[in-house]
Coordinates of C-alpha atoms and ligand atoms in Angstrom, one line a residue:
X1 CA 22.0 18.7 20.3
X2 CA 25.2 18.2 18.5
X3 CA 27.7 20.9 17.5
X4 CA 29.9 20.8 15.1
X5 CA 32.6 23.2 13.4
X6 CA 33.0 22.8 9.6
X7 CA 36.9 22.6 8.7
X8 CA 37.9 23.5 5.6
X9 CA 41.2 22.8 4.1
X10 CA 43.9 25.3 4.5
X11 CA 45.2 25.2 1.3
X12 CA 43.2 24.5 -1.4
X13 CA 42.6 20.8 -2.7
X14 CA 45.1 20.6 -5.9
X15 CA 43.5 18.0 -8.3
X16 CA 41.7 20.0 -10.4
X17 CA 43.6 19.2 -13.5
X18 CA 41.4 18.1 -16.3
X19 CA 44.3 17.3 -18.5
X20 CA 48.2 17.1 -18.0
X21 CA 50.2 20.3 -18.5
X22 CA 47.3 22.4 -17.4
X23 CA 49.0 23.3 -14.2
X24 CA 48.9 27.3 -14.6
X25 CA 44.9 27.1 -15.2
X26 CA 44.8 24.8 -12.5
X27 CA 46.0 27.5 -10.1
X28 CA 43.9 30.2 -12.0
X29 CA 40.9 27.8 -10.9
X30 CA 41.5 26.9 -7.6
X31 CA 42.0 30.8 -6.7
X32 CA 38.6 31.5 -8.5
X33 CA 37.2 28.6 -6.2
X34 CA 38.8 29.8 -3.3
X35 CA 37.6 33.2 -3.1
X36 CA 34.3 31.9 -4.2
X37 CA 33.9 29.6 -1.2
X38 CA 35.5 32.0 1.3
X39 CA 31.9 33.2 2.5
X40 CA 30.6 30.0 2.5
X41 CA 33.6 29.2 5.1
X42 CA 33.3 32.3 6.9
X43 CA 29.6 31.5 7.7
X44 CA 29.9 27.6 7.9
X45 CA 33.2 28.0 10.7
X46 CA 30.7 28.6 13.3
X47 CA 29.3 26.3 15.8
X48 CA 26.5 25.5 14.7
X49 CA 23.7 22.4 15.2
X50 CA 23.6 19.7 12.7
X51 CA 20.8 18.8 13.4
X52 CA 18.1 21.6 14.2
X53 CA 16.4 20.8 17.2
X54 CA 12.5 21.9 18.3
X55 CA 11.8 23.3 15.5
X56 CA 8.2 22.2 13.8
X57 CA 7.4 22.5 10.2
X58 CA 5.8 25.9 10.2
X59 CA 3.3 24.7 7.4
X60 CA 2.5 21.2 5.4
X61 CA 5.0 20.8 3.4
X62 CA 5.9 19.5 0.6
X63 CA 3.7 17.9 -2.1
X64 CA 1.5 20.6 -3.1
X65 CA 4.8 23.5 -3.3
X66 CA 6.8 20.9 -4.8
X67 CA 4.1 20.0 -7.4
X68 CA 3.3 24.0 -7.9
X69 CA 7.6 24.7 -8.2
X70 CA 7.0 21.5 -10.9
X71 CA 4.7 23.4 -13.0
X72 CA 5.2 27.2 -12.4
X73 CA 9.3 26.9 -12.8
X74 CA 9.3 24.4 -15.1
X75 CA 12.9 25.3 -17.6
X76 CA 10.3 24.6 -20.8
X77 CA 13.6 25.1 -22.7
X78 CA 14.9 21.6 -21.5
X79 CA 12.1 19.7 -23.4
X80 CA 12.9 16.0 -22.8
X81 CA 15.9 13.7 -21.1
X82 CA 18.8 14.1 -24.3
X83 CA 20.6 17.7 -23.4
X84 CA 23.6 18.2 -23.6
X85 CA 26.2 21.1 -21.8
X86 CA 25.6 24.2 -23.7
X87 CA 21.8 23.3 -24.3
X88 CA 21.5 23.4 -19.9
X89 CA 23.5 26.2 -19.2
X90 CA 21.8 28.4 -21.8
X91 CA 18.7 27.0 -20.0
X92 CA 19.8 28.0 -16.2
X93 CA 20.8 31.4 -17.5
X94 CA 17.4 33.4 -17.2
X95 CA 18.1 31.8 -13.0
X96 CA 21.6 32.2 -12.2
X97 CA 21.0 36.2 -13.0
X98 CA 19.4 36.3 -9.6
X99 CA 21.1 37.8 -6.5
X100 CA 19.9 34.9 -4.8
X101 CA 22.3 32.5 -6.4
X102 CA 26.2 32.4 -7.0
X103 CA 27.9 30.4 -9.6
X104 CA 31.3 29.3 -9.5
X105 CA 33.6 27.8 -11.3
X106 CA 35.0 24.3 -10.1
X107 CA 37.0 22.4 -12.7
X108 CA 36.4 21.3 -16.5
X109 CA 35.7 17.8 -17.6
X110 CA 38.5 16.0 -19.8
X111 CA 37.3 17.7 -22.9
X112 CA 37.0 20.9 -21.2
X113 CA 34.0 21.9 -20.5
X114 CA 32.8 23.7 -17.5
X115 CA 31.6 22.3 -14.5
X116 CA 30.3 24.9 -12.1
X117 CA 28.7 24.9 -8.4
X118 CA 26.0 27.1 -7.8
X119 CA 25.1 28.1 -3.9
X120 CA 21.6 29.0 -2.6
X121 CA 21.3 30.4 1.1
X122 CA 23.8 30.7 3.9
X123 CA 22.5 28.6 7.2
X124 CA 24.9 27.1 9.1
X125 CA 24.0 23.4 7.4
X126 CA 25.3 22.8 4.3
X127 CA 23.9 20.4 1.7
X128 CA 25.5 19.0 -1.8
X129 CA 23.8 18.2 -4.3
X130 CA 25.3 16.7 -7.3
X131 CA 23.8 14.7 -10.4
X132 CA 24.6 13.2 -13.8
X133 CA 27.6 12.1 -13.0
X134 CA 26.3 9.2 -15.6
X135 CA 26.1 11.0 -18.8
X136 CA 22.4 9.4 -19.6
X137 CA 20.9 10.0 -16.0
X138 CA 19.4 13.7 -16.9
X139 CA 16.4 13.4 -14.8
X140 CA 17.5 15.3 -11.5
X141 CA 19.7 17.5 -13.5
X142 CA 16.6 19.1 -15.1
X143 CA 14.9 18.8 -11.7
X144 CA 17.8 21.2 -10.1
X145 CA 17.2 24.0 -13.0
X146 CA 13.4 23.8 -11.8
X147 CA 14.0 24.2 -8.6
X148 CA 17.2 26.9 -9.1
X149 CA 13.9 28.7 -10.6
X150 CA 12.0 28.8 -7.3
X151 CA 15.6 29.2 -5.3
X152 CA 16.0 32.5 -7.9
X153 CA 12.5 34.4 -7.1
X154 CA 12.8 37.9 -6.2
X155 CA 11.9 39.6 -3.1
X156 CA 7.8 39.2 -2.4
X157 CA 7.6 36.3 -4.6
X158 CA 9.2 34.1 -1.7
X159 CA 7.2 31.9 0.7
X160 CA 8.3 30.5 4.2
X161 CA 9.8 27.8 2.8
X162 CA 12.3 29.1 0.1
X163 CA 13.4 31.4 3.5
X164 CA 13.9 28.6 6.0
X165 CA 15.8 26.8 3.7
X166 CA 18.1 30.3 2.7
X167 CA 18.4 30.5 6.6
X168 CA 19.4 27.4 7.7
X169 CA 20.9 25.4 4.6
X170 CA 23.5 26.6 2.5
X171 CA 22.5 24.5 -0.8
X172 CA 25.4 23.3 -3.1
X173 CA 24.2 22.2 -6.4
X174 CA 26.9 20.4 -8.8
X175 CA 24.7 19.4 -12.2
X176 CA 25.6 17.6 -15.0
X177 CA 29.3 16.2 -13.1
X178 CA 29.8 14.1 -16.7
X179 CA 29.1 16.4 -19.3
X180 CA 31.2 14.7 -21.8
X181 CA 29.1 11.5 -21.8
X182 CA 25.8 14.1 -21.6
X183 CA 27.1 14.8 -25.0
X184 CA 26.9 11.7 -26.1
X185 CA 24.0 10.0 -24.3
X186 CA 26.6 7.6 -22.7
X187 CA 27.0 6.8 -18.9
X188 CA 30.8 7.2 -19.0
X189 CA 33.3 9.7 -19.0
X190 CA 35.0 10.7 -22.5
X191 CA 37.9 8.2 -21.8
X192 CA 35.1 5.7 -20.7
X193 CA 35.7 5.5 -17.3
X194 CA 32.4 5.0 -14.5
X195 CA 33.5 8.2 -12.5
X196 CA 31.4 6.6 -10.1
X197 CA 33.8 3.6 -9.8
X198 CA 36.5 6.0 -9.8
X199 CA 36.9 7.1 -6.3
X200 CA 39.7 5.1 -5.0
X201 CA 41.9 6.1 -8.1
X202 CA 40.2 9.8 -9.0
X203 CA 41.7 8.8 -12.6
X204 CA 39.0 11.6 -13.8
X205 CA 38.9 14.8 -13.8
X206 CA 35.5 14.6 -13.0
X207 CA 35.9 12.5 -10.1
X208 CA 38.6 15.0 -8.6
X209 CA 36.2 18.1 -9.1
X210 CA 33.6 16.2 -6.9
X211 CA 36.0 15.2 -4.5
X212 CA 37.7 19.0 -4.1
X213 CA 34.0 20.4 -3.8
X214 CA 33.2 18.2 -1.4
X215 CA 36.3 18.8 0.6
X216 CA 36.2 22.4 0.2
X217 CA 32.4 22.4 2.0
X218 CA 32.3 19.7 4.0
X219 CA 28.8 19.1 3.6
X220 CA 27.0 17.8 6.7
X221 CA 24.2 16.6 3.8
X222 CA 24.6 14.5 0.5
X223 CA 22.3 13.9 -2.4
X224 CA 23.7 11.4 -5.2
X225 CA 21.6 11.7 -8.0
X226 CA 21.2 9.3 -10.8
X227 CA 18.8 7.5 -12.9
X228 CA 18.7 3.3 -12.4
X229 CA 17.6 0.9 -14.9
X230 CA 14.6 1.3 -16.2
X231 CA 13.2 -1.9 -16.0
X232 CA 14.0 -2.3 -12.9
X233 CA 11.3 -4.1 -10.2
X234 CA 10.7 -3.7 -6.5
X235 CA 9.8 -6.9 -4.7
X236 CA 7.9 -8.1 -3.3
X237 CA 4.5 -6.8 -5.8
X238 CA 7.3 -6.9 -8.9
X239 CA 6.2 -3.2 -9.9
X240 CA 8.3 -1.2 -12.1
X241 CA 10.0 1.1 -9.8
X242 CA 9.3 4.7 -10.0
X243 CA 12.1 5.9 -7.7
X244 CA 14.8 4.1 -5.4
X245 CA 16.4 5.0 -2.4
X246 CA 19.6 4.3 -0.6
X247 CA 21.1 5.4 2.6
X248 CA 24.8 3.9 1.4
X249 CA 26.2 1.7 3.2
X250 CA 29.2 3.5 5.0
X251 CA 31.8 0.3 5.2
X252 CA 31.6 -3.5 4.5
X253 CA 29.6 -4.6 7.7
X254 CA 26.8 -2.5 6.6
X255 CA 26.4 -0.6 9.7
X256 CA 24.2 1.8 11.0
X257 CA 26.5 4.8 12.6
X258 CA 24.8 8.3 13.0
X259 CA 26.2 9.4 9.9
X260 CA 24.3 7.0 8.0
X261 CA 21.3 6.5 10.6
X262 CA 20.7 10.5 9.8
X263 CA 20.5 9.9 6.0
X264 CA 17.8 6.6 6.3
X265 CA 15.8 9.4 8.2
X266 CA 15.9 11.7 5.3
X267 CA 15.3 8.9 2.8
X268 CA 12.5 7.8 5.2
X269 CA 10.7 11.6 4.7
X270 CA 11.2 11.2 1.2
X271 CA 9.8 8.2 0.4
X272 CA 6.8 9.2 3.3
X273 CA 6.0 12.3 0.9
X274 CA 6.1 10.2 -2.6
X275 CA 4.1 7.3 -1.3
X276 CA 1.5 10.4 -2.0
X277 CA 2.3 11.1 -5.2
X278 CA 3.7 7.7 -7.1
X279 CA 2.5 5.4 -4.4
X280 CA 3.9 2.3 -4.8
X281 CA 6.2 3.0 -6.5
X282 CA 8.9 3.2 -4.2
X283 CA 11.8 1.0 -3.6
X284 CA 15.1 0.6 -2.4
X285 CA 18.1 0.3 -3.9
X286 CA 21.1 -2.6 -3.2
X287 CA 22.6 -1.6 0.1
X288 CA 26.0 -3.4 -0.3
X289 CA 28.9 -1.5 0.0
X290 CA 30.8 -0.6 -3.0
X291 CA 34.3 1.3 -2.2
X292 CA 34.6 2.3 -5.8
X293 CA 31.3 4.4 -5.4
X294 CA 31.2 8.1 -4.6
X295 CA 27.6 7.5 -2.1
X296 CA 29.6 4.9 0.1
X297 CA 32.2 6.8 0.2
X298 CA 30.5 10.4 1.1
X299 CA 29.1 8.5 4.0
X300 CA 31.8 7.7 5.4
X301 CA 33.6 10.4 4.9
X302 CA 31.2 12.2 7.5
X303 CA 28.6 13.5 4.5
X304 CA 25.0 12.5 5.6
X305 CA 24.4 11.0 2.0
X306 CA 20.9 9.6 0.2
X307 CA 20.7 8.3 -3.4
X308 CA 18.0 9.2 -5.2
X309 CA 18.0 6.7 -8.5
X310 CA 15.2 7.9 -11.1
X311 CA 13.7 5.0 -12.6
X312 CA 10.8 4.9 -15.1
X313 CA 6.8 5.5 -14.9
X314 CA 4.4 4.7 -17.1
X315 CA 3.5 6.7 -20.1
X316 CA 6.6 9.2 -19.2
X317 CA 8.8 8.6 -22.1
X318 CA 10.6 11.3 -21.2
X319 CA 11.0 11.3 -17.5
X320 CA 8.9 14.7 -17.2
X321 CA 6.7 12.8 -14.9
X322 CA 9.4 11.8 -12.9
X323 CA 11.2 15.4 -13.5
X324 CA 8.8 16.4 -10.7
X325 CA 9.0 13.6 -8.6
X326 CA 12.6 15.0 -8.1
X327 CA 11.3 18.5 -7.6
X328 CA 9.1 17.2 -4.3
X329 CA 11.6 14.3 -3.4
X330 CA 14.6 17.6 -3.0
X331 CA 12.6 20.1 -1.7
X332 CA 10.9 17.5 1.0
X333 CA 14.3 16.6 1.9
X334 CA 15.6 20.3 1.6
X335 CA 12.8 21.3 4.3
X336 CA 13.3 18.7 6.7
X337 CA 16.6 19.4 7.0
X338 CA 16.0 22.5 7.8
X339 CA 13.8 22.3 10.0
X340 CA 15.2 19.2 11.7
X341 CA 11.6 17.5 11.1
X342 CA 13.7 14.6 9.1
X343 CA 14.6 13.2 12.6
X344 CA 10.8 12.4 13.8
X345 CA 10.3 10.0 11.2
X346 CA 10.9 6.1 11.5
X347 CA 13.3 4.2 10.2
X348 CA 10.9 1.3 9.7
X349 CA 9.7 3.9 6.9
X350 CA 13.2 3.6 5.1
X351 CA 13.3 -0.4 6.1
X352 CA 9.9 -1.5 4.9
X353 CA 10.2 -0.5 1.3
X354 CA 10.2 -3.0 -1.2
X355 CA 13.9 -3.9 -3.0
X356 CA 15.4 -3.3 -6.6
X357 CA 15.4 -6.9 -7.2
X358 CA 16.0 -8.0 -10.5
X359 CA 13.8 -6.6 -13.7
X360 CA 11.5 -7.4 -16.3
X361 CA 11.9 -7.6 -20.0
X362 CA 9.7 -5.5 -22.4
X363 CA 7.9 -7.6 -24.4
X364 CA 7.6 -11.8 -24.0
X365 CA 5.2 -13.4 -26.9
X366 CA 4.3 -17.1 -24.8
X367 CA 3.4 -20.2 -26.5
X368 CA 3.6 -19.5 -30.5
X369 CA 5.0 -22.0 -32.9
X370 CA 8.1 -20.3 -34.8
X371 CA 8.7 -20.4 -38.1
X372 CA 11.6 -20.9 -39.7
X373 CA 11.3 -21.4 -43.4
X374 CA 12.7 -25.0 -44.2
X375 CA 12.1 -26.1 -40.7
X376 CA 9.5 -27.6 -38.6
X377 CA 7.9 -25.0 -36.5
X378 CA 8.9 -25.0 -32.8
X379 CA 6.6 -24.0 -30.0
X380 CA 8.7 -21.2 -27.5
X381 CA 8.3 -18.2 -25.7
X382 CA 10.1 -15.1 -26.9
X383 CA 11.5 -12.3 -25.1
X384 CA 12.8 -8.6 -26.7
X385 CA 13.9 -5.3 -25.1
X386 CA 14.0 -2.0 -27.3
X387 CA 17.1 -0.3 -27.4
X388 CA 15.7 2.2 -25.5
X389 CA 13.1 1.1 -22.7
X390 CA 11.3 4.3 -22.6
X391 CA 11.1 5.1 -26.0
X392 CA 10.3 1.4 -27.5
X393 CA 12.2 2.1 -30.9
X394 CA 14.2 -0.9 -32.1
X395 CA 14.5 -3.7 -30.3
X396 CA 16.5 -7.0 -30.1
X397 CA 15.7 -10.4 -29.4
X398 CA 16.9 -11.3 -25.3
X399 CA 15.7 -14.8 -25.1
X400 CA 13.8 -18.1 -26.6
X401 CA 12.9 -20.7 -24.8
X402 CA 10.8 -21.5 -21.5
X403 CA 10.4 -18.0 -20.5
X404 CA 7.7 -18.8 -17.9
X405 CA 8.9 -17.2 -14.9
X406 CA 10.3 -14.5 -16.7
X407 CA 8.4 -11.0 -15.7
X408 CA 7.5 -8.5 -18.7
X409 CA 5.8 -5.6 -18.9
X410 CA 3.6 -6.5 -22.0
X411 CA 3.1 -9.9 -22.5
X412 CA 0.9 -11.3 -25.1
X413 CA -0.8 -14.6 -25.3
X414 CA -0.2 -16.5 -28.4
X415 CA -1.1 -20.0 -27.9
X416 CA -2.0 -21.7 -31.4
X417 CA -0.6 -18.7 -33.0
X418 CA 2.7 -18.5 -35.5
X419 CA 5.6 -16.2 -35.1
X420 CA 7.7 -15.5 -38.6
X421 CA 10.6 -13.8 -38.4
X422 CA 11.3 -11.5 -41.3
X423 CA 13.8 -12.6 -43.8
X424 CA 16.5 -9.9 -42.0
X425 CA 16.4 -12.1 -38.8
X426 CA 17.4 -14.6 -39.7
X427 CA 21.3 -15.5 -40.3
X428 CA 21.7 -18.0 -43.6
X429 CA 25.3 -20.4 -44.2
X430 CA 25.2 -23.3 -46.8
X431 CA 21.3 -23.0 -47.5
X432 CA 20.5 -23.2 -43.6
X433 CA 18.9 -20.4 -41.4
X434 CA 19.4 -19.4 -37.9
X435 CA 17.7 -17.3 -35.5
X436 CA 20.2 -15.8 -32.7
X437 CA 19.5 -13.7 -29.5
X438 CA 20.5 -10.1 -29.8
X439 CA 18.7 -9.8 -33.6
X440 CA 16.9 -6.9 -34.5
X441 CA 12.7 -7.7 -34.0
X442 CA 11.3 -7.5 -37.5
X443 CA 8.1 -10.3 -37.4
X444 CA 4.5 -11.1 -37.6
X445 CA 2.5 -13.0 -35.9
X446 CA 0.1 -14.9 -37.9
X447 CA -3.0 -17.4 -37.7
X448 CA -1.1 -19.9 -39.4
X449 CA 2.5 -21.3 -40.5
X450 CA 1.5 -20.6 -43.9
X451 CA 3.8 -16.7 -44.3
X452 CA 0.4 -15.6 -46.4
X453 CA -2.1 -16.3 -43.3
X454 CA -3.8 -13.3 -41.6
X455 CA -1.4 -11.1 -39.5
X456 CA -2.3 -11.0 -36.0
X457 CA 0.3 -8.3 -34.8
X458 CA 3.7 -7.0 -36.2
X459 CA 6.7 -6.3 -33.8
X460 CA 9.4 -4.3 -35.3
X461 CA 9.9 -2.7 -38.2
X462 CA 7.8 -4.3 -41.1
X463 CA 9.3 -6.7 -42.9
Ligands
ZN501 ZN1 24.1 6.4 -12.2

């Protein structure tokens, strides 16, 4: 068993400044922050276990709670993936009312708006929990309002497993760390900085709040959570991946120290309990070690940390599906921590997933002739994406050529058939037409070259 005291810093971390000149609500901040973490010191400064030892989950847990938190706490006022600041805190509101939960003010992101922490329980083992620090990665955000839900029940409403984890986990939750970009859909920050390439320099407000939190509870747990590319696949099988995983890497050789041994086990449970409820689905993510990203760093600065990258599922347009894949994935992980069940499973569970590994286009039309008025047709594959991979609204023109080892996830055979491209594809100079990669779709595909022959399917909007 290993004990461990949790230090906190004597005087508060000073980098909270959002924007320069702002010393005086700096200090107003840090003292709000201060008293507001002052219990959490009092009860993490003892010695406690890291790792709870003989201690067996009490009950099966965690698919079917996390599935019945899913539906039963679902925030129904956070509808689909685009929310922005005001829109989520409006929707926590109804939660944070609870004695069971205590918000507190942490910094403001470079335009100013609030970022808060909000703390669950008060075990000895403390987890953070932080997400959307990518403007457009909403999924786990609306995950941690579900769950806040469940942590927020009153008295007689609770089960064993909402008290084990009040007992022995105090639970930091940090959502929505880039609501600037939230506002705007966009991954980075309202200068346009990555925050999460931002650690060395902390050039961000942002960046600095996470850091100071992070200082301030020294948690022995970490959970970084984003969404990846949607169009990602796992190999080998070349399924679109559903949800990745990544114990970060802690330094350049890649090694595995307890720190980071501790975190493949919890990435292990979690992928264990979703192979039940997205099976094969799983993968994970690149394992090389960035030291511009918060994960790697975390790890090595002592934090037990596991990324949780939300991907994309079929017929989940708006990553509701995959909304409560994040509810079981935390909770799973939340319990096993708390129980210290995380450390009976394998690592081969963790090292036998499939890898992120390249990713597919959307659409890839094989073997038509094109047509390109004035021109003899010319027999090529085509790839598009849409703009947005989810919601397939526009999309653009990726590639034309010999596309045949290219991976899509609709591909239709058109042997012996004839694209035409709309007159709006294609660019005209001095009476000659082109047609260039990164085009809006607009075409038809047709039985013949003549532009009046039957119409076989349309892609795009209709010319
Ligand atoms: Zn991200």
């Amino acid at each position: 068993m290993q004990f461990r005291c949790v230090t906190f810093h004597s005087t508060f971390p000073r980098c909270f400044s959002a924007r320069p000149g702002a010393a005086e609500r700096d200090i107003r901040r840090r003292s709000r922050l201060a008293a507001a973490f002052a219990l959490l010191a009092v009860t993490a400064c003892r010695a406690v276990s890291t790792t709870p030892s003989g201690v067996a989950p009490s009950e099966p847990c965690c698919l079917d709670l996390g599935r019945r938190i899913a539906t039963e706490q679902r925030v129904g006022a956070i509808e689909n993936r685009r929310f922005n600041h005001a829109q989520y805190w409006v929707a926590l509101a109804p939660s944070l009312r609870s004695k069971a939960l205590r918000t507190t003010p942490v910094g403001a992101s470079t335009h100013g708006r609030a970022l808060r922490a909000i703390t669950f329980g008060s075990g000895p083992t403390t987890v953070f929990l932080w997400s959307q620090m990518h403007g457009d990665e909403s999924t786990a955000t609306m995950a941690l309002a579900d769950l806040l839900g469940w942590f927020a029940l009153a008295d007689g409403q609770r089960d064993a497993a909402r008290d084990r984890i009040a007992s022995q986990l105090t639970v930091v939750m940090l959502p929505m760390l880039n609501p600037d970009g939230a506002e705007l859909f966009q991954r980075e920050n309202a200068v346009g900085v990555d925050i999460n390439r931002d650690v060395r320099r902390m050039s961000t407000a942002e960046a600095r709040v996470l850091k100071a939190v992070r200082d301030s509870i020294n948690p022995q747990f970490g959970f970084n959570l984003h969404d990846q590319n949607a169009r990602t696949l796992g190999r080998p099988g070349n399924q679109r991946v559903g949800i990745a995983l990544l114990a970060p890497a802690a330094d350049v050789t890649n090694s595995f120290g307890p720190v980071r041994s501790d975190a493949r086990l919890v990435a292990a449970r979690i992928r264990a309990v979703l192979e039940r409820e997205i099976p094969g689905r799983i993968a994970r993510y690149d394992d090389t070690f960035n030291p511009r990203a918060f994960g790697d760093l975390m790890q090595a600065w002592g934090t037990r940390t596991v990324l949780i990258e939300s991907g994309a599922l079929p017929e989940d347009a708006d990553k509701q599906r995959l909304r409560r894949v994040n509810v079981i994935a935390i909770l799973s992980a939340l319990n096993a921590i708390a129980t210290g069940d995380f450390k009976n499973e394998s690592a081969d569970t963790y090292t036998s997933m499939p890898v992120n590994s390249g990713s597919a286009v959307d659409v890839v039309i094989r073997g038509a002739s094109l047509v390109i008025p004035g021109q003899p047709p010319v027999r090529v594959d085509l790839s598009f994406n849409y703009d947005d991979a989810l919601r397939q609204g526009r999309a653009r023109v990726r590639e034309i050529g010999d596309l045949d080892e290219v991976v899509a996830f609709d591909t239709v055979s058109a042997a012996g058939l004839f694209m035409h491209p709309a007159p709006a594809m294609l660019a005209e100079q001095g009476g000659k037409r082109w047609l260039r990669t990164g085009t809006t779709v607009q075409m038809t595909l047709r039985r013949g070259q003549d532009a009046t022959s039957e119409v076989v399917r349309e892609f795009g909007a209709k010319p």
